[in-house]
Amino acid sequence: MSIRPGAMLGLLGGGQLGRMFIMAAQRMGYRVTVLDPAEGNPSSSVANRHLRADYLDADALGELASTCAGVTTEFENVPAESLRILAEHCVVSPAANSVAIAQDRILEKNFLAANGLGVVPYAVIQNSHELHKSLNLDEVSPQKRPELFPGLFPGILKVSRFGYDGKGQVRVKNAIELDHALSGMNRTACVLEKLLSLEREVSVIVSRGFDGEVNTFPVSENQHRNGILDVSIVPARVSEAVVQKAREIAVRVAEKLDYRGVLCVEFFVLADGRLLVNEIAPRPHNSGHYTIDACATSQFEQQVRILCGLSLGSTAMHGAAVMVNLLGDLWQRGEPEWEQLRRHPNVELHLYGKLDARPGRKMGHYTVLAETTEAALQLALEIKQSLEC
Ligand code: ADP
Ligand code: MG
């Protein structure tokens, strides 16, 4: 049974992904209650109602459960337990189990590897006190230290939980640097990954409904700066074989997880054309923002459709799109001069209504539409340059 327009939907998390979900839901006739502990976030100003409480607050969860027909999340670090509790009372998408795996790098990597989905060579470091002892750092000379984690250096150490935008990651060349980095991370559980030379990075947004209907959006090519997504180019400039493979793997990830909702699968493309899954996000994703302006259905509308038990929308796209993130650094001298962007008819500006423009903070994005990726990219970079100087 589908959730009909007019119903109240619940949303965990109050960031920009939530804001864009709410805008899509309201356009489709739904109302939205946001649960988020913070005040003045991008979602609360557009939500029909804001419950300002902790994600595990029993009263707030009770209120969501009794007033909402369905609940979704825009934040991957929401406690899976909250989703589990809500699922006893109303429709929940995605399920607690899926979110629990996606929010924990150790569970995520082990899940992907166990299902034969290619990942970067890695090792789980649960208890680095043991490691510290086995390295015997204080007593043995460096030359005599046992060779640990063969084949993983140089590597990247990543905290298992709560990392984002490259935060919670340190590059390490050997076991000694690894031990220092672990100490800097308070010896919390981590994953050590081999540092690879990447040909490109791409991502696929896959949507899967309660009835198992599944589809994917066009593959996006993603360029990062300082660990933060900078530019997405769609369609990705990779071979048709890589496109097919990426879409296939994304569907397989969703099916193996028995995922219900919108999921992003991030990939590394190696020089020989091999695709490795980097990570997954149990929600719409920054690299899918282009879908708002460039596709028949946006990733946010898709999220509403799945939650409400409607059929999936078409992911058809005409021409090409390039999305550029706008970070707080651009606001150093006040509000940027938007006219240089607005005078182009095929450029769409999205601002998230954040008042505090801190460096590195995602404040908005713009999407350039054109016939070809070359044309879209050229204009996107021209605008980027003019905004930055
Ligand atoms: P986050 O959760 O911060 O997005 P990611 O694991 O996706 O963390 O890492 C952020 C970026 O760092 C990646 O998009 C990629 O550019 C780079 N990176 C991460 N892991 C590796 C790796 N093993 N080899 C090479 N580059 C990597
Ligand atoms: Mg990432």
CSV table of C-alpha atoms and ligand atoms in Angstrom, one decimal:
chain,number,residue,atom,x,y,z
A,1,MET,CA,0.0,0.0,0.0
A,2,SER,CA,1.4,3.4,-0.9
A,3,ILE,CA,1.6,6.5,1.3
A,4,ARG,CA,-0.8,9.1,-0.2
A,5,PRO,CA,0.0,12.8,-0.7
A,6,GLY,CA,-1.0,14.8,2.3
A,7,ALA,CA,0.7,12.4,4.7
A,8,MET,CA,3.5,13.4,7.0
A,9,LEU,CA,6.9,11.8,6.3
A,10,GLY,CA,9.7,11.7,8.9
A,11,LEU,CA,13.3,12.6,8.2
A,12,LEU,CA,16.3,11.9,10.4
A,13,GLY,CA,19.0,14.5,9.9
A,14,GLY,CA,18.8,18.2,9.1
A,15,GLY,CA,21.5,18.8,6.5
A,16,GLN,CA,21.3,19.9,2.9
A,17,LEU,CA,20.4,16.4,1.7
A,18,GLY,CA,17.4,16.6,3.9
A,19,ARG,CA,16.5,20.0,2.6
A,20,MET,CA,16.5,18.8,-1.0
A,21,PHE,CA,14.5,15.7,0.1
A,22,ILE,CA,11.9,17.9,1.8
A,23,MET,CA,11.6,20.2,-1.3
A,24,ALA,CA,11.0,17.1,-3.5
A,25,ALA,CA,8.5,15.7,-1.0
A,26,GLN,CA,6.5,18.9,-0.7
A,27,ARG,CA,6.4,19.3,-4.4
A,28,MET,CA,4.8,15.9,-4.5
A,29,GLY,CA,2.2,16.9,-1.9
A,30,TYR,CA,3.7,15.4,1.3
A,31,ARG,CA,4.6,17.1,4.5
A,32,VAL,CA,7.8,16.5,6.4
A,33,THR,CA,8.9,16.4,10.1
A,34,VAL,CA,12.6,16.6,10.7
A,35,LEU,CA,14.3,15.1,13.7
A,36,ASP,CA,17.7,16.8,14.4
A,37,PRO,CA,19.3,18.0,17.5
A,38,ALA,CA,20.6,21.2,16.0
A,39,GLU,CA,18.8,24.5,15.5
A,40,GLY,CA,18.8,26.5,12.3
A,41,ASN,CA,20.0,23.8,10.0
A,42,PRO,CA,19.3,23.7,6.2
A,43,SER,CA,16.3,21.4,6.7
A,44,SER,CA,14.5,22.9,9.6
A,45,SER,CA,13.7,26.2,7.7
A,46,VAL,CA,11.8,24.3,5.0
A,47,ALA,CA,10.4,21.4,7.0
A,48,ASN,CA,6.7,21.5,8.1
A,49,ARG,CA,7.9,20.6,11.6
A,50,HIS,CA,11.2,20.3,13.4
A,51,LEU,CA,11.6,18.0,16.4
A,52,ARG,CA,14.7,19.3,18.1
A,53,ALA,CA,16.0,16.3,20.0
A,54,ASP,CA,18.6,13.6,20.1
A,55,TYR,CA,18.2,10.8,17.5
A,56,LEU,CA,17.6,8.3,20.3
A,57,ASP,CA,15.3,10.5,22.3
A,58,ALA,CA,12.3,8.2,23.2
A,59,ASP,CA,9.7,10.9,23.2
A,60,ALA,CA,10.8,12.3,19.8
A,61,LEU,CA,10.9,8.8,18.3
A,62,GLY,CA,7.5,8.1,19.7
A,63,GLU,CA,6.2,11.4,18.2
A,64,LEU,CA,7.7,10.5,14.8
A,65,ALA,CA,6.3,7.0,14.9
A,66,SER,CA,2.8,8.2,15.8
A,67,THR,CA,2.6,11.1,13.3
A,68,CYS,CA,4.5,9.9,10.3
A,69,ALA,CA,3.5,7.3,7.7
A,70,GLY,CA,7.1,6.6,6.7
A,71,VAL,CA,10.6,7.7,7.9
A,72,THR,CA,13.8,8.0,6.0
A,73,THR,CA,17.3,9.4,6.7
A,74,GLU,CA,19.6,11.9,5.1
A,75,PHE,CA,22.4,11.3,7.5
A,76,GLU,CA,24.4,8.0,7.5
A,77,ASN,CA,25.5,8.3,11.1
A,78,VAL,CA,22.1,8.3,12.6
A,79,PRO,CA,22.0,5.5,15.2
A,80,ALA,CA,20.7,2.3,13.4
A,81,GLU,CA,18.8,1.6,16.6
A,82,SER,CA,16.5,4.6,16.0
A,83,LEU,CA,15.6,3.1,12.6
A,84,ARG,CA,15.0,-0.3,14.3
A,85,ILE,CA,12.7,1.3,16.8
A,86,LEU,CA,10.7,3.3,14.2
A,87,ALA,CA,10.3,0.2,12.0
A,88,GLU,CA,8.1,-1.4,14.6
A,89,HIS,CA,5.6,1.4,14.0
A,90,CYS,CA,5.9,2.7,10.5
A,91,VAL,CA,7.5,2.3,7.1
A,92,VAL,CA,11.3,2.8,7.3
A,93,SER,CA,13.6,3.2,4.3
A,94,PRO,CA,16.5,2.4,4.3
A,95,ALA,CA,16.4,-0.4,6.9
A,96,ALA,CA,18.5,-0.3,10.1
A,97,ASN,CA,20.7,-3.2,9.0
A,98,SER,CA,21.7,-1.5,5.7
A,99,VAL,CA,22.6,1.8,7.5
A,100,ALA,CA,24.5,-0.1,10.2
A,101,ILE,CA,26.8,-1.6,7.6
A,102,ALA,CA,27.2,1.5,5.5
A,103,GLN,CA,28.1,3.7,8.6
A,104,ASP,CA,30.9,1.4,9.7
A,105,ARG,CA,33.9,1.0,7.4
A,106,ILE,CA,34.9,-2.4,8.9
A,107,LEU,CA,31.4,-3.9,8.4
A,108,GLU,CA,31.1,-2.3,5.0
A,109,LYS,CA,34.5,-3.6,3.7
A,110,ASN,CA,33.8,-7.1,5.2
A,111,PHE,CA,30.4,-7.1,3.6
A,112,LEU,CA,31.7,-6.1,0.2
A,113,ALA,CA,34.6,-8.5,0.3
A,114,ALA,CA,32.4,-11.4,1.5
A,115,ASN,CA,30.1,-10.9,-1.5
A,116,GLY,CA,32.9,-11.0,-4.0
A,117,LEU,CA,32.7,-7.3,-4.8
A,118,GLY,CA,36.1,-5.9,-5.5
A,119,VAL,CA,37.6,-3.6,-2.8
A,120,VAL,CA,41.0,-2.0,-2.2
A,121,PRO,CA,43.3,-4.4,-0.3
A,122,TYR,CA,42.7,-3.6,3.4
A,123,ALA,CA,43.3,-4.8,6.9
A,124,VAL,CA,41.0,-4.3,9.9
A,125,ILE,CA,42.7,-2.8,13.0
A,126,GLN,CA,40.3,-3.3,15.9
A,127,ASN,CA,42.7,-3.2,18.7
A,128,SER,CA,45.9,-1.2,18.1
A,129,HIS,CA,47.2,-1.7,21.6
A,130,GLU,CA,48.0,-5.3,20.6
A,131,LEU,CA,49.6,-3.9,17.4
A,132,HIS,CA,51.6,-1.4,19.4
A,133,LYS,CA,52.9,-4.2,21.6
A,134,SER,CA,53.8,-6.4,18.7
A,135,LEU,CA,55.6,-3.6,17.1
A,136,ASN,CA,57.4,-3.3,20.4
A,137,LEU,CA,58.1,0.3,19.5
A,138,ASP,CA,59.8,1.3,22.6
A,139,GLU,CA,62.4,-1.5,22.7
A,140,VAL,CA,63.3,-2.8,19.3
A,141,SER,CA,65.3,-0.9,16.7
A,142,PRO,CA,63.3,0.0,13.5
A,143,GLN,CA,65.4,-2.5,11.4
A,144,LYS,CA,64.3,-5.4,13.6
A,145,ARG,CA,60.6,-4.6,13.8
A,146,PRO,CA,58.6,-7.4,12.2
A,147,GLU,CA,57.1,-6.6,8.8
A,148,LEU,CA,53.4,-5.9,9.4
A,149,PHE,CA,50.6,-5.6,6.9
A,150,PRO,CA,52.7,-6.8,3.9
A,151,GLY,CA,51.6,-5.1,0.6
A,152,LEU,CA,49.5,-2.4,2.3
A,153,PHE,CA,52.2,0.4,2.5
A,154,PRO,CA,52.0,3.1,1.5
A,155,GLY,CA,48.5,3.1,2.8
A,156,ILE,CA,45.7,5.2,4.1
A,157,LEU,CA,44.5,4.7,7.6
A,158,LYS,CA,40.7,5.5,8.0
A,159,VAL,CA,38.7,5.6,11.1
A,160,SER,CA,35.9,3.0,11.0
A,161,ARG,CA,33.1,5.4,12.1
A,162,PHE,CA,32.2,9.0,11.6
A,163,GLY,CA,34.7,9.9,8.9
A,164,TYR,CA,33.6,12.2,6.1
A,165,ASP,CA,35.0,14.5,3.4
A,166,GLY,CA,38.5,13.0,3.9
A,167,LYS,CA,38.3,13.6,7.7
A,168,GLY,CA,39.5,10.8,9.9
A,169,GLN,CA,42.1,9.7,7.3
A,170,VAL,CA,45.9,9.7,7.4
A,171,ARG,CA,48.4,8.6,4.8
A,172,VAL,CA,51.1,6.3,6.3
A,173,LYS,CA,54.3,5.0,4.7
A,174,ASN,CA,55.3,2.3,7.2
A,175,ALA,CA,54.3,0.6,10.4
A,176,ILE,CA,55.9,3.3,12.6
A,177,GLU,CA,53.9,6.0,10.9
A,178,LEU,CA,50.9,3.8,11.2
A,179,ASP,CA,51.4,3.4,14.9
A,180,HIS,CA,51.7,7.2,15.3
A,181,ALA,CA,48.6,7.8,13.3
A,182,LEU,CA,46.6,5.3,15.4
A,183,SER,CA,47.8,7.0,18.5
A,184,GLY,CA,46.5,10.3,17.0
A,185,MET,CA,43.2,8.7,16.4
A,186,ASN,CA,42.9,7.6,20.1
A,187,ARG,CA,43.4,4.0,19.0
A,188,THR,CA,39.9,3.8,17.8
A,189,ALA,CA,38.9,0.9,15.4
A,190,CYS,CA,40.3,1.6,11.9
A,191,VAL,CA,40.8,0.2,8.5
A,192,LEU,CA,44.2,0.3,6.8
A,193,GLU,CA,43.9,0.5,3.0
A,194,LYS,CA,46.6,0.3,0.3
A,195,LEU,CA,47.1,3.7,-1.3
A,196,LEU,CA,46.3,3.1,-5.0
A,197,SER,CA,47.1,5.2,-8.1
A,198,LEU,CA,43.6,6.0,-9.4
A,199,GLU,CA,42.8,6.5,-13.0
A,200,ARG,CA,39.4,8.1,-12.0
A,201,GLU,CA,36.7,8.0,-9.4
A,202,VAL,CA,33.1,7.4,-10.4
A,203,SER,CA,29.9,6.8,-8.5
A,204,VAL,CA,26.5,5.3,-9.2
A,205,ILE,CA,23.2,6.2,-7.5
A,206,VAL,CA,21.1,3.1,-7.4
A,207,SER,CA,17.4,3.1,-6.3
A,208,ARG,CA,15.6,0.0,-5.1
A,209,GLY,CA,12.0,-0.2,-4.1
A,210,PHE,CA,10.2,-2.4,-1.6
A,211,ASP,CA,9.0,-4.6,-4.4
A,212,GLY,CA,12.6,-5.1,-5.6
A,213,GLU,CA,12.3,-2.8,-8.6
A,214,VAL,CA,15.7,-1.3,-9.2
A,215,ASN,CA,17.3,1.3,-11.5
A,216,THR,CA,20.5,3.4,-11.7
A,217,PHE,CA,21.2,7.0,-12.6
A,218,PRO,CA,24.0,7.7,-15.2
A,219,VAL,CA,27.5,7.2,-13.9
A,220,SER,CA,29.1,10.3,-12.4
A,221,GLU,CA,32.9,11.1,-12.6
A,222,ASN,CA,34.0,12.7,-9.4
A,223,GLN,CA,37.0,14.9,-8.7
A,224,HIS,CA,38.0,15.7,-5.2
A,225,ARG,CA,40.0,18.5,-3.7
A,226,ASN,CA,41.4,18.2,-0.1
A,227,GLY,CA,39.3,15.0,0.3
A,228,ILE,CA,36.1,16.9,-0.5
A,229,LEU,CA,34.1,16.4,-3.7
A,230,ASP,CA,34.8,19.3,-5.9
A,231,VAL,CA,33.4,18.6,-9.4
A,232,SER,CA,31.1,15.8,-10.8
A,233,ILE,CA,31.1,15.2,-14.5
A,234,VAL,CA,28.2,13.3,-16.1
A,235,PRO,CA,28.2,11.1,-18.1
A,236,ALA,CA,31.6,9.9,-16.7
A,237,ARG,CA,34.4,9.9,-19.3
A,238,VAL,CA,35.0,6.2,-19.2
A,239,SER,CA,34.3,3.4,-21.6
A,240,GLU,CA,30.9,1.9,-22.1
A,241,ALA,CA,32.2,-1.3,-20.6
A,242,VAL,CA,33.2,0.5,-17.4
A,243,VAL,CA,29.7,2.2,-17.3
A,244,GLN,CA,28.0,-1.1,-17.6
A,245,LYS,CA,30.1,-2.8,-15.0
A,246,ALA,CA,29.7,0.1,-12.5
A,247,ARG,CA,25.9,0.0,-12.9
A,248,GLU,CA,25.9,-3.8,-12.6
A,249,ILE,CA,28.0,-3.7,-9.4
A,250,ALA,CA,25.9,-1.0,-7.9
A,251,VAL,CA,22.7,-3.1,-8.4
A,252,ARG,CA,24.5,-6.1,-7.0
A,253,VAL,CA,25.4,-4.1,-3.8
A,254,ALA,CA,21.8,-3.0,-3.4
A,255,GLU,CA,20.5,-6.5,-3.9
A,256,LYS,CA,23.0,-8.2,-1.6
A,257,LEU,CA,22.1,-5.7,1.1
A,258,ASP,CA,18.4,-6.2,0.4
A,259,TYR,CA,18.5,-2.4,0.3
A,260,ARG,CA,15.3,-0.3,0.1
A,261,GLY,CA,15.9,3.3,-0.8
A,262,VAL,CA,18.5,5.4,-2.6
A,263,LEU,CA,22.1,4.2,-2.3
A,264,CYS,CA,25.3,5.7,-3.6
A,265,VAL,CA,28.2,3.4,-4.6
A,266,GLU,CA,31.6,5.1,-4.9
A,267,PHE,CA,34.2,3.4,-7.1
A,268,PHE,CA,37.8,3.7,-7.9
A,269,VAL,CA,38.7,3.1,-11.6
A,270,LEU,CA,42.2,1.7,-12.0
A,271,ALA,CA,44.4,2.1,-15.1
A,272,ASP,CA,43.6,-1.4,-16.4
A,273,GLY,CA,39.9,-0.6,-16.3
A,274,ARG,CA,39.2,-2.5,-13.1
A,275,LEU,CA,36.5,-1.2,-10.8
A,276,LEU,CA,36.9,-1.4,-7.0
A,277,VAL,CA,34.1,-0.3,-4.6
A,278,ASN,CA,35.5,2.5,-2.4
A,279,GLU,CA,32.5,3.0,-0.1
A,280,ILE,CA,28.7,3.2,0.0
A,281,ALA,CA,26.3,5.8,1.4
A,282,PRO,CA,22.8,4.8,2.4
A,283,ARG,CA,21.2,8.0,1.1
A,284,PRO,CA,21.2,10.4,-1.8
A,285,HIS,CA,24.8,11.7,-2.4
A,286,ASN,CA,26.6,14.9,-3.3
A,287,SER,CA,27.7,13.3,-6.6
A,288,GLY,CA,24.0,12.8,-7.5
A,289,HIS,CA,23.0,16.5,-7.2
A,290,TYR,CA,23.2,16.8,-10.9
A,291,THR,CA,20.0,14.7,-11.1
A,292,ILE,CA,17.9,17.6,-9.8
A,293,ASP,CA,18.5,19.6,-13.0
A,294,ALA,CA,19.5,17.0,-15.5
A,295,CYS,CA,17.3,13.9,-15.1
A,296,ALA,CA,13.7,13.2,-15.5
A,297,THR,CA,13.6,12.3,-11.8
A,298,SER,CA,16.0,13.5,-9.1
A,299,GLN,CA,17.6,11.3,-6.6
A,300,PHE,CA,15.5,13.1,-3.9
A,301,GLU,CA,12.2,12.4,-5.7
A,302,GLN,CA,13.3,8.8,-6.0
A,303,GLN,CA,13.9,8.7,-2.2
A,304,VAL,CA,10.3,10.0,-1.7
A,305,ARG,CA,8.9,7.6,-4.3
A,306,ILE,CA,10.5,4.5,-2.6
A,307,LEU,CA,9.5,5.6,0.9
A,308,CYS,CA,6.0,6.1,-0.2
A,309,GLY,CA,5.8,2.8,-2.2
A,310,LEU,CA,5.4,4.5,-5.6
A,311,SER,CA,7.0,3.1,-8.7
A,312,LEU,CA,10.5,4.3,-9.5
A,313,GLY,CA,10.9,7.4,-11.7
A,314,SER,CA,12.8,7.5,-15.0
A,315,THR,CA,16.5,8.2,-14.6
A,316,ALA,CA,16.7,9.4,-18.2
A,317,MET,CA,19.1,12.3,-18.9
A,318,HIS,CA,19.6,14.4,-22.0
A,319,GLY,CA,23.0,15.8,-22.8
A,320,ALA,CA,25.6,16.3,-20.1
A,321,ALA,CA,25.9,18.0,-16.7
A,322,VAL,CA,28.7,19.2,-14.5
A,323,MET,CA,28.1,19.9,-10.8
A,324,VAL,CA,30.5,22.1,-8.8
A,325,ASN,CA,30.4,22.3,-5.0
A,326,LEU,CA,30.5,25.8,-3.4
A,327,LEU,CA,32.5,25.7,-0.2
A,328,GLY,CA,32.5,28.3,2.6
A,329,ASP,CA,36.0,29.5,1.5
A,330,LEU,CA,34.2,31.4,-1.3
A,331,TRP,CA,32.4,33.5,1.3
A,332,GLN,CA,35.5,35.0,2.8
A,333,ARG,CA,34.7,38.4,1.5
A,334,GLY,CA,30.9,38.1,2.0
A,335,GLU,CA,28.3,36.7,-0.4
A,336,PRO,CA,29.9,35.8,-3.7
A,337,GLU,CA,28.9,37.8,-6.8
A,338,TRP,CA,26.3,35.4,-8.3
A,339,GLU,CA,25.5,37.5,-11.4
A,340,GLN,CA,28.5,36.0,-13.3
A,341,LEU,CA,26.8,32.6,-12.9
A,342,ARG,CA,23.2,33.6,-13.3
A,343,ARG,CA,23.7,35.3,-16.6
A,344,HIS,CA,24.2,31.8,-18.2
A,345,PRO,CA,20.8,30.4,-19.0
A,346,ASN,CA,21.8,26.7,-18.5
A,347,VAL,CA,23.4,27.1,-15.1
A,348,GLU,CA,21.4,26.3,-12.0
A,349,LEU,CA,22.4,27.7,-8.6
A,350,HIS,CA,21.4,25.8,-5.4
A,351,LEU,CA,22.2,27.4,-2.0
A,352,TYR,CA,21.5,25.6,1.3
A,353,GLY,CA,20.6,28.5,3.5
A,354,LYS,CA,23.6,28.0,5.9
A,355,LEU,CA,24.4,31.2,7.8
A,356,ASP,CA,27.9,30.3,8.9
A,357,ALA,CA,30.3,30.0,6.0
A,358,ARG,CA,33.2,28.1,7.4
A,359,PRO,CA,36.1,27.0,5.1
A,360,GLY,CA,35.4,23.5,3.8
A,361,ARG,CA,31.7,23.7,4.6
A,362,LYS,CA,29.3,22.8,1.8
A,363,MET,CA,27.2,25.9,1.2
A,364,GLY,CA,25.7,25.1,-2.1
A,365,HIS,CA,26.4,23.9,-5.6
A,366,TYR,CA,25.7,24.8,-9.2
A,367,THR,CA,25.0,22.6,-12.2
A,368,VAL,CA,25.9,23.4,-15.8
A,369,LEU,CA,23.8,21.7,-18.5
A,370,ALA,CA,25.1,21.4,-22.0
A,371,GLU,CA,25.0,19.1,-25.1
A,372,THR,CA,28.4,17.6,-24.3
A,373,THR,CA,30.6,17.0,-21.2
A,374,GLU,CA,33.3,19.1,-22.8
A,375,ALA,CA,31.0,22.1,-23.2
A,376,ALA,CA,29.6,21.7,-19.7
A,377,LEU,CA,33.0,21.3,-18.1
A,378,GLN,CA,34.5,24.3,-19.9
A,379,LEU,CA,31.7,26.6,-18.8
A,380,ALA,CA,31.7,25.1,-15.2
A,381,LEU,CA,35.4,25.8,-14.9
A,382,GLU,CA,35.2,29.3,-16.3
A,383,ILE,CA,32.5,30.1,-13.7
A,384,LYS,CA,34.5,28.5,-11.0
A,385,GLN,CA,37.5,30.6,-11.8
A,386,SER,CA,35.6,33.8,-12.0
A,387,LEU,CA,34.0,33.0,-8.6
A,388,GLU,CA,37.3,32.2,-7.0
A,389,CYS,CA,39.2,35.4,-8.0
B,1,ADP,P1,35.2,9.9,2.8
B,1,ADP,O1,34.3,9.2,3.7
B,1,ADP,O2,35.8,11.1,3.4
B,1,ADP,O3,34.5,10.3,1.4
B,1,ADP,P2,36.8,8.1,1.2
B,1,ADP,O4,37.2,6.8,1.7
B,1,ADP,O5,35.8,8.1,0.1
B,1,ADP,O6,36.3,8.9,2.5
B,1,ADP,O7,38.1,8.9,0.8
B,1,ADP,C1,38.1,10.2,0.3
B,1,ADP,C2,39.0,10.3,-0.9
B,1,ADP,O8,40.3,10.0,-0.7
B,1,ADP,C3,38.6,9.4,-2.0
B,1,ADP,O9,37.5,9.9,-2.8
B,1,ADP,C4,39.9,9.3,-2.8
B,1,ADP,O10,40.1,10.5,-3.6
B,1,ADP,C5,40.9,9.3,-1.8
B,1,ADP,N1,41.2,7.9,-1.4
B,1,ADP,C6,40.6,7.2,-0.4
B,1,ADP,N2,41.1,6.0,-0.3
B,1,ADP,C7,42.1,5.9,-1.2
B,1,ADP,C8,43.0,4.8,-1.6
B,1,ADP,N3,43.0,3.6,-1.0
B,1,ADP,N4,43.8,5.0,-2.6
B,1,ADP,C9,43.9,6.2,-3.2
B,1,ADP,N5,43.0,7.3,-2.9
B,1,ADP,C10,42.2,7.1,-1.9
B,2,MG,MG,34.0,9.1,-0.1
